[in-house]
Amino acid sequence: MKVHEYQAKEILRRYGVATPQGHVTDSPEEARQITKDLGGKSVVKAQIHAGGRGKGGGVKLAKTPDEAFEHAQKIIGMQLVTHQTGPEGRKVKKVLVEAAADIAQELYLGITLDRAIGKPVLMASKFGGMEIEEVAHKDPTAILKEPFDAIAGLQPFQARKVAYALGLTGETHKKAVPFLLALAKAYVETDCSLAEINPLMITGQGDVVALDAKMNFDDNALFRHLDIKEYRDLDEEDPLEVEASKFNLNYIKLDGNVGCMVNGAGLAMSTMDIIQYAGGSPANFLDVGGGANEEQVRNAMRIILSDPNVKGVLINIFGGIMRCDIIASGVVKAVKEIGCTIPVVVRLEGTNVEEGKQILRDSGLAVIPADGMKDAAEKIIAAVAKGGN
Ligand code: ADP
Ligand code: MG
């Protein structure tokens, strides 16, 4: 799960991570008042679940409270396009109005899980404020990596090492060490999958402050953090993905035109591969899971069909724990309920396969049976090319 910058900063402050003072608002009037309270200057920052806001025009310096009002008026309600939003952009609902910082230096900090070594890794770079992917691409040695133990936490000697590597000395070094320790503690204790401070700012006075903050959380651990779960913003998520999550379906929308209903993540991945291989393009990833019931299958089919880009559906089921007859009845119910004017190809194999095929035959629906994955992929692509069913 992702959260907004202002929410990430709220969480980080609880752990003692220094951030600029500020408040979130959806009103330009209030942006003016907050700026007055901050001493007359502020930075007005669009709150969306995507980075690159600065370049996209979503982060503006206000030299007076009236300017803050004007910036907020422009930014709130705008469709902000950044390199992370796609060309359609994201609608801004709120702005964070923050004290304008006196920036001497912008650095980069990030913590994520290194799956290869099974440990969180603290990444740091002198090149902050810009896209870290670009830095990593041009000069991988410009990013220092310090893995640490998730149970013992980041050790003070590791924090000192990273602070030195960032070129921080004297009082700034002394402030950076507790900052790093607090960030690492927040990462571990809140079950983050990513905590990123870009830029980490060194002020003219040598203070160490998080100017930006991005935190992603492990969905499987959210039951331990009901306060963080409250931060979920459904408007930032794809509506079909939100709908799918209500039924515990693993659904991810993609931009192709062949809808996929598959059981098991591995089979779902290979189904997407074989569709591409056969010259098509998947419209979604969908794993109905090992033990899906008829109701889930019906909803999965409904969700696939409600995507207007979907011009054909490939159902690829290997009945292990999942029974083919359950899939078949779910599909038949969904199609009868919603109606379906696009071709549907079904490949069933495994437990109760004959019962499943019989249900489909008896339904009177124009489903196209397939033998094997390659045959299924070729059939759906041919059917989509022809149009209709
Ligand atoms: P994004 O990464 O989405 O572009 P940031 O929060 O990193 O958004 O802001 C972009 C840039 O705006 C920062 O690199 C920094 O230079 C400037 N900036 C952000 N917040 C402040 C602030 N409170 N005071 C001064 N400058 C800021
Ligand atoms: Mg940033």
Coordinates of C-alpha atoms and ligand atoms in Angstrom, one line a residue:
M1 CA 0.0 0.0 0.0
K2 CA 1.2 3.5 -0.8
V3 CA 0.5 6.6 1.2
H4 CA 0.8 10.4 0.5
E5 CA 3.9 12.4 1.4
Y6 CA 2.2 14.2 4.3
Q7 CA 1.1 10.8 5.8
A8 CA 4.6 9.4 5.4
K9 CA 6.0 12.4 7.2
E10 CA 3.5 12.0 10.0
I11 CA 4.6 8.4 10.5
L12 CA 8.3 9.3 10.3
R13 CA 7.9 12.2 12.8
R14 CA 6.7 9.7 15.4
Y15 CA 10.0 7.9 15.1
G16 CA 12.0 11.2 15.4
V17 CA 12.8 11.8 11.8
A18 CA 13.1 15.6 11.2
T19 CA 10.7 17.1 8.6
P20 CA 9.8 20.7 7.8
Q21 CA 6.7 22.0 9.6
G22 CA 3.6 22.0 7.6
H23 CA -0.1 21.1 7.2
V24 CA -2.2 19.5 4.6
T25 CA -5.3 21.2 3.2
D26 CA -7.8 21.1 0.3
S27 CA -8.5 24.8 0.5
P28 CA -6.5 27.7 -1.0
E29 CA -7.8 30.0 1.8
E30 CA -6.3 27.7 4.4
A31 CA -3.0 27.4 2.4
R32 CA -2.8 31.2 2.8
Q33 CA -3.4 31.0 6.5
I34 CA -0.9 28.1 7.0
T35 CA 1.7 30.2 5.1
K36 CA 1.0 33.2 7.4
D37 CA 1.5 30.9 10.4
L38 CA 4.8 29.6 9.0
G39 CA 6.1 33.1 8.8
G40 CA 5.0 34.2 5.4
K41 CA 6.8 31.8 3.0
S42 CA 6.0 28.3 2.1
V43 CA 6.2 25.5 -0.5
V44 CA 2.9 24.2 -1.8
K45 CA 3.1 20.6 -2.7
A46 CA 0.6 18.5 -4.6
Q47 CA -0.3 15.2 -2.8
I48 CA -0.6 12.3 -5.2
H49 CA 0.8 8.8 -5.1
A50 CA 3.5 9.5 -7.6
G51 CA 6.9 11.1 -7.7
G52 CA 8.4 13.7 -10.1
R53 CA 5.8 16.3 -8.9
G54 CA 8.4 19.1 -8.8
K55 CA 9.2 18.7 -12.6
G56 CA 5.5 18.3 -13.4
G57 CA 4.6 21.7 -11.8
G58 CA 3.1 20.2 -8.5
V59 CA 5.7 21.8 -6.1
K60 CA 5.7 25.6 -6.0
L61 CA 7.5 28.1 -3.8
A62 CA 5.3 30.8 -2.3
K63 CA 7.1 34.0 -1.2
T64 CA 3.9 35.5 0.3
P65 CA 0.7 34.1 1.8
D66 CA -1.2 35.4 -1.3
E67 CA 1.2 33.5 -3.6
A68 CA 0.5 30.3 -1.6
F69 CA -3.3 31.0 -2.1
E70 CA -2.7 31.3 -5.9
H71 CA -0.5 28.2 -6.1
A72 CA -2.9 26.1 -4.1
Q73 CA -5.8 27.3 -6.3
K74 CA -4.0 26.2 -9.4
I75 CA -2.7 22.9 -8.0
I76 CA -5.8 21.6 -6.2
G77 CA -8.0 20.0 -8.8
M78 CA -5.3 20.0 -11.5
Q79 CA -4.6 16.8 -13.4
L80 CA -0.9 16.5 -12.5
V81 CA 1.2 14.6 -15.1
T82 CA 4.6 13.3 -14.0
H83 CA 6.9 10.5 -15.4
Q84 CA 5.3 8.2 -12.8
T85 CA 1.6 8.9 -13.5
G86 CA 1.3 8.1 -17.2
P87 CA 0.0 10.6 -19.7
E88 CA -3.5 10.8 -18.1
G89 CA -2.0 12.2 -14.9
R90 CA -3.6 12.2 -11.4
K91 CA -6.1 14.5 -10.0
V92 CA -4.8 16.5 -7.0
K93 CA -7.1 16.7 -4.1
K94 CA -4.9 18.1 -1.4
V95 CA -1.7 20.1 -1.0
L96 CA 0.9 20.0 1.7
V97 CA 1.8 23.6 2.7
E98 CA 5.3 23.4 4.2
A99 CA 7.9 25.8 5.6
A100 CA 10.2 26.8 2.7
A101 CA 13.6 25.3 3.5
D102 CA 17.0 26.8 3.2
I103 CA 18.6 24.1 1.1
A104 CA 22.4 23.8 1.2
Q105 CA 22.6 20.3 -0.2
E106 CA 20.2 17.6 -1.4
L107 CA 21.1 14.0 -0.8
Y108 CA 19.3 10.7 -1.3
L109 CA 18.3 8.0 1.2
G110 CA 16.2 4.9 0.6
I111 CA 15.6 1.6 2.4
T112 CA 14.1 -1.4 0.7
L113 CA 14.3 -5.2 0.9
D114 CA 17.2 -6.9 -0.9
R115 CA 15.5 -10.2 -1.8
A116 CA 18.8 -11.8 -2.8
I117 CA 20.3 -11.5 0.6
G118 CA 17.0 -11.4 2.5
K119 CA 17.8 -8.2 4.4
P120 CA 16.7 -4.6 4.3
V121 CA 19.3 -2.4 2.7
L122 CA 20.0 1.3 3.3
M123 CA 20.9 3.1 0.2
A124 CA 22.5 6.5 0.2
S125 CA 23.8 8.9 -2.4
K126 CA 25.2 12.4 -2.7
F127 CA 23.0 12.8 -5.8
G128 CA 19.7 13.6 -4.2
G129 CA 16.7 15.5 -5.6
M130 CA 16.9 13.7 -8.9
E131 CA 15.7 10.4 -10.2
I132 CA 17.7 7.8 -8.4
E133 CA 17.1 5.3 -11.3
E134 CA 19.0 7.6 -13.5
V135 CA 21.9 7.9 -11.0
A136 CA 22.0 4.1 -10.7
H137 CA 22.0 3.8 -14.5
K138 CA 24.8 6.4 -15.1
D139 CA 27.1 5.6 -12.2
P140 CA 26.1 2.7 -9.9
T141 CA 29.1 3.4 -7.6
A142 CA 27.4 6.7 -6.7
I143 CA 24.9 4.7 -4.6
L144 CA 26.2 3.3 -1.3
K145 CA 24.4 0.2 -0.1
E146 CA 24.5 -0.9 3.6
P147 CA 22.5 -4.0 4.3
F148 CA 21.3 -4.5 7.9
D149 CA 19.7 -7.1 10.1
A150 CA 15.9 -6.6 10.4
I151 CA 15.8 -7.9 14.0
A152 CA 18.9 -6.2 15.4
G153 CA 18.1 -3.0 13.3
L154 CA 20.6 -0.6 11.7
Q155 CA 23.6 -0.3 14.0
P156 CA 25.1 3.0 15.1
F157 CA 28.5 2.1 13.4
Q158 CA 26.6 1.5 10.2
A159 CA 24.8 4.9 10.4
R160 CA 28.2 6.6 11.1
K161 CA 29.7 4.8 8.1
V162 CA 26.9 6.0 5.8
A163 CA 27.0 9.5 7.1
Y164 CA 30.7 9.7 6.4
A165 CA 30.2 8.3 3.0
L166 CA 27.8 11.1 2.3
G167 CA 30.5 13.5 3.2
L168 CA 28.8 14.7 6.4
T169 CA 31.1 16.0 9.1
G170 CA 31.0 17.8 12.5
E171 CA 27.6 18.7 13.8
T172 CA 25.8 17.6 10.7
H173 CA 27.3 14.2 11.0
K174 CA 26.1 14.0 14.6
K175 CA 22.6 14.9 13.5
A176 CA 22.6 12.5 10.5
V177 CA 23.3 9.4 12.7
P178 CA 20.1 9.5 14.8
F179 CA 18.2 10.5 11.6
L180 CA 19.4 7.3 9.9
L181 CA 18.7 5.2 12.9
A182 CA 15.2 6.6 13.2
L183 CA 14.4 6.0 9.5
A184 CA 15.6 2.4 9.7
K185 CA 13.5 1.8 12.9
A186 CA 10.4 3.3 11.2
Y187 CA 11.0 1.1 8.1
V188 CA 11.3 -2.1 10.2
E189 CA 8.6 -1.4 12.7
T190 CA 5.9 -0.3 10.3
D191 CA 6.6 -3.2 7.9
C192 CA 7.6 -1.0 4.9
S193 CA 8.6 -2.3 1.6
L194 CA 10.1 1.0 0.7
A195 CA 11.1 4.1 2.7
E196 CA 12.6 6.8 0.6
I197 CA 13.8 10.3 1.4
N198 CA 14.6 12.2 -1.8
P199 CA 15.8 14.7 -1.2
L200 CA 17.4 14.5 2.2
M201 CA 18.2 18.1 2.9
I202 CA 21.2 19.6 4.7
T203 CA 20.2 23.1 5.7
G204 CA 22.4 26.2 5.7
Q205 CA 22.6 25.7 9.5
G206 CA 23.8 22.1 9.0
D207 CA 20.5 20.5 10.1
V208 CA 19.4 17.2 8.5
V209 CA 15.8 17.2 7.3
A210 CA 13.5 15.0 5.2
L211 CA 12.2 17.3 2.4
D212 CA 10.3 14.5 0.6
A213 CA 9.1 11.2 2.0
K214 CA 7.8 8.1 0.3
M215 CA 6.7 5.0 2.2
N216 CA 5.2 1.8 0.8
F217 CA 3.9 -0.9 3.1
D218 CA 3.6 -4.6 2.9
D219 CA -0.1 -5.3 2.4
N220 CA 0.3 -8.7 4.1
A221 CA 1.4 -6.9 7.3
L222 CA -1.2 -4.2 7.4
F223 CA -3.4 -6.1 9.9
R224 CA -0.7 -5.2 12.4
H225 CA -0.9 -1.4 11.5
L226 CA -4.6 -0.4 11.6
D227 CA -3.6 3.2 11.9
I228 CA -1.6 3.0 8.7
K229 CA -4.3 1.1 6.9
E230 CA -6.5 4.1 7.6
Y231 CA -4.3 6.2 5.3
R232 CA -5.4 4.1 2.2
D233 CA -6.6 6.5 -0.5
L234 CA -8.8 4.5 -2.9
D235 CA -9.0 7.5 -5.3
E236 CA -5.3 6.8 -6.0
E237 CA -5.9 3.2 -7.0
D238 CA -7.3 1.7 -10.2
P239 CA -11.1 1.3 -9.6
L240 CA -11.1 -2.2 -11.0
E241 CA -8.2 -3.2 -8.8
V242 CA -10.1 -1.8 -5.8
E243 CA -13.2 -3.8 -6.7
A244 CA -11.1 -6.9 -7.2
S245 CA -9.4 -6.5 -3.8
K246 CA -12.9 -6.6 -2.1
F247 CA -13.1 -10.2 -3.3
N248 CA -9.5 -11.2 -2.5
L249 CA -8.7 -11.5 -6.1
N250 CA -5.1 -10.8 -7.2
Y251 CA -5.9 -8.5 -10.1
I252 CA -3.7 -6.0 -11.9
K253 CA -4.9 -4.0 -14.8
L254 CA -2.7 -3.8 -17.9
D255 CA -3.1 -2.1 -21.2
G256 CA -3.7 -4.9 -23.6
N257 CA -7.0 -6.3 -24.9
V258 CA -7.1 -10.0 -23.9
G259 CA -8.7 -10.4 -20.5
C260 CA -7.2 -13.4 -18.5
M261 CA -8.8 -15.5 -15.8
V262 CA -6.2 -17.9 -14.4
N263 CA -5.6 -19.8 -11.1
G264 CA -2.2 -19.5 -9.6
A265 CA 0.3 -16.6 -10.0
G266 CA 2.8 -18.8 -12.0
L267 CA 0.2 -19.9 -14.4
A268 CA -1.1 -16.4 -14.7
M269 CA 2.4 -15.1 -15.6
S270 CA 2.9 -17.9 -18.2
T271 CA -0.5 -17.2 -19.7
M272 CA 0.4 -13.5 -20.1
D273 CA 3.7 -14.7 -21.7
I274 CA 2.0 -17.0 -24.2
I275 CA -0.5 -14.4 -25.2
Q276 CA 2.4 -12.1 -26.0
Y277 CA 4.2 -14.9 -27.8
A278 CA 1.2 -15.6 -29.9
G279 CA 1.2 -11.9 -30.9
G280 CA -1.5 -10.6 -28.5
S281 CA -1.4 -8.4 -25.4
P282 CA -2.9 -9.2 -22.0
A283 CA -5.5 -6.7 -20.5
N284 CA -4.8 -7.9 -17.0
F285 CA -3.1 -10.2 -14.6
L286 CA -5.7 -12.2 -12.6
D287 CA -5.0 -15.0 -10.2
V288 CA -8.3 -16.2 -8.7
G289 CA -6.3 -18.2 -6.2
G290 CA -6.1 -21.8 -5.3
G291 CA -9.4 -22.2 -3.5
A292 CA -11.7 -19.7 -5.2
N293 CA -15.4 -20.2 -4.8
E294 CA -18.0 -19.7 -7.5
E295 CA -18.8 -16.2 -6.2
Q296 CA -15.2 -15.1 -6.6
V297 CA -15.1 -16.5 -10.1
R298 CA -18.3 -14.7 -11.0
N299 CA -16.9 -11.4 -9.7
A300 CA -13.6 -12.0 -11.4
M301 CA -15.4 -12.5 -14.7
R302 CA -17.5 -9.4 -14.1
I303 CA -14.4 -7.3 -13.3
I304 CA -12.6 -8.5 -16.5
L305 CA -15.7 -7.8 -18.6
S306 CA -16.1 -4.3 -17.2
D307 CA -12.8 -3.2 -18.6
P308 CA -13.8 -1.6 -21.9
N309 CA -10.4 -2.4 -23.5
V310 CA -11.1 -6.2 -23.2
K311 CA -12.0 -7.6 -26.6
G312 CA -11.7 -11.3 -25.7
V313 CA -11.2 -13.4 -22.6
L314 CA -8.9 -16.3 -22.1
I315 CA -9.8 -18.6 -19.2
N316 CA -6.9 -20.9 -18.4
I317 CA -7.4 -23.1 -15.4
F318 CA -5.4 -26.0 -14.0
G319 CA -7.6 -27.7 -11.5
G320 CA -5.5 -28.8 -8.6
I321 CA -7.1 -27.5 -5.4
M322 CA -9.4 -25.5 -7.6
R323 CA -12.1 -27.6 -9.3
C324 CA -12.8 -27.0 -12.9
D325 CA -16.6 -27.3 -12.4
I326 CA -16.5 -24.4 -9.9
I327 CA -14.8 -22.2 -12.5
A328 CA -17.2 -23.3 -15.2
S329 CA -20.3 -22.5 -13.1
G330 CA -18.9 -19.2 -12.0
V331 CA -18.2 -18.2 -15.6
V332 CA -21.6 -19.3 -16.8
K333 CA -23.4 -17.3 -14.0
A334 CA -21.3 -14.2 -14.7
V335 CA -21.8 -14.3 -18.4
K336 CA -25.6 -14.9 -18.1
E337 CA -25.9 -12.1 -15.6
I338 CA -23.8 -9.5 -17.5
G339 CA -24.1 -10.7 -21.0
C340 CA -21.0 -11.1 -23.1
T341 CA -20.6 -10.1 -26.7
I342 CA -16.9 -10.8 -26.9
P343 CA -15.2 -14.2 -27.6
V344 CA -14.3 -16.4 -24.6
V345 CA -11.7 -19.2 -25.0
V346 CA -11.5 -21.8 -22.2
R347 CA -8.7 -24.2 -21.4
L348 CA -9.5 -26.5 -18.5
E349 CA -7.3 -29.2 -17.2
G350 CA -7.2 -31.2 -14.0
T351 CA -9.7 -31.9 -11.2
N352 CA -13.3 -32.4 -12.4
V353 CA -12.3 -31.3 -15.9
E354 CA -15.1 -33.3 -17.6
E355 CA -17.8 -31.9 -15.3
G356 CA -16.4 -28.4 -16.0
K357 CA -16.5 -28.9 -19.8
Q358 CA -20.1 -30.3 -19.5
I359 CA -21.3 -27.3 -17.6
L360 CA -19.9 -25.0 -20.4
R361 CA -21.5 -27.2 -23.1
D362 CA -24.8 -27.2 -21.4
S363 CA -24.8 -23.5 -20.8
G364 CA -25.5 -22.8 -24.5
L365 CA -22.9 -20.0 -24.3
A366 CA -20.6 -19.6 -27.3
V367 CA -17.4 -20.4 -25.5
I368 CA -14.5 -21.7 -27.6
P369 CA -12.8 -24.8 -26.1
A370 CA -9.0 -25.1 -26.4
D371 CA -6.5 -27.9 -25.8
G372 CA -3.4 -26.7 -24.2
M373 CA -2.1 -23.2 -23.6
K374 CA -0.6 -22.5 -27.0
D375 CA -3.9 -23.5 -28.7
A376 CA -5.8 -21.3 -26.3
A377 CA -3.6 -18.3 -26.9
E378 CA -3.8 -18.7 -30.7
K379 CA -7.6 -19.1 -30.6
I380 CA -8.3 -16.1 -28.5
I381 CA -6.0 -13.9 -30.6
A382 CA -7.6 -15.1 -33.8
A383 CA -11.1 -14.6 -32.3
V384 CA -10.2 -11.0 -31.1
A385 CA -8.9 -10.2 -34.6
K386 CA -12.1 -11.3 -36.2
G387 CA -14.2 -9.5 -33.6
G388 CA -17.5 -10.6 -31.9
N389 CA -18.3 -14.2 -30.9
Ligands
ADP1 P1 9.0 15.2 -6.1 O1 10.0 14.2 -5.8 O2 7.6 14.5 -6.3 O3 9.4 16.0 -7.3 P2 9.8 16.7 -3.8 O4 9.1 16.7 -2.5 O5 11.1 15.9 -3.8 O6 8.8 16.2 -4.9 O7 10.1 18.2 -4.2 C1 10.8 18.5 -5.4 C2 11.8 19.6 -5.1 O8 11.2 20.7 -4.5 C3 12.9 19.1 -4.1 O9 14.0 18.4 -4.7 C4 13.3 20.4 -3.4 O10 14.3 21.0 -4.2 C5 12.0 21.3 -3.5 N1 11.3 21.3 -2.3 C6 10.5 20.4 -1.8 N2 10.0 20.7 -0.6 C7 10.6 21.8 -0.2 C8 10.6 22.7 0.9 N3 9.8 22.4 2.0 N4 11.4 23.8 0.9 C9 12.1 24.1 -0.2 N5 12.2 23.4 -1.3 C10 11.5 22.2 -1.3
MG2 MG 11.3 13.8 -4.2

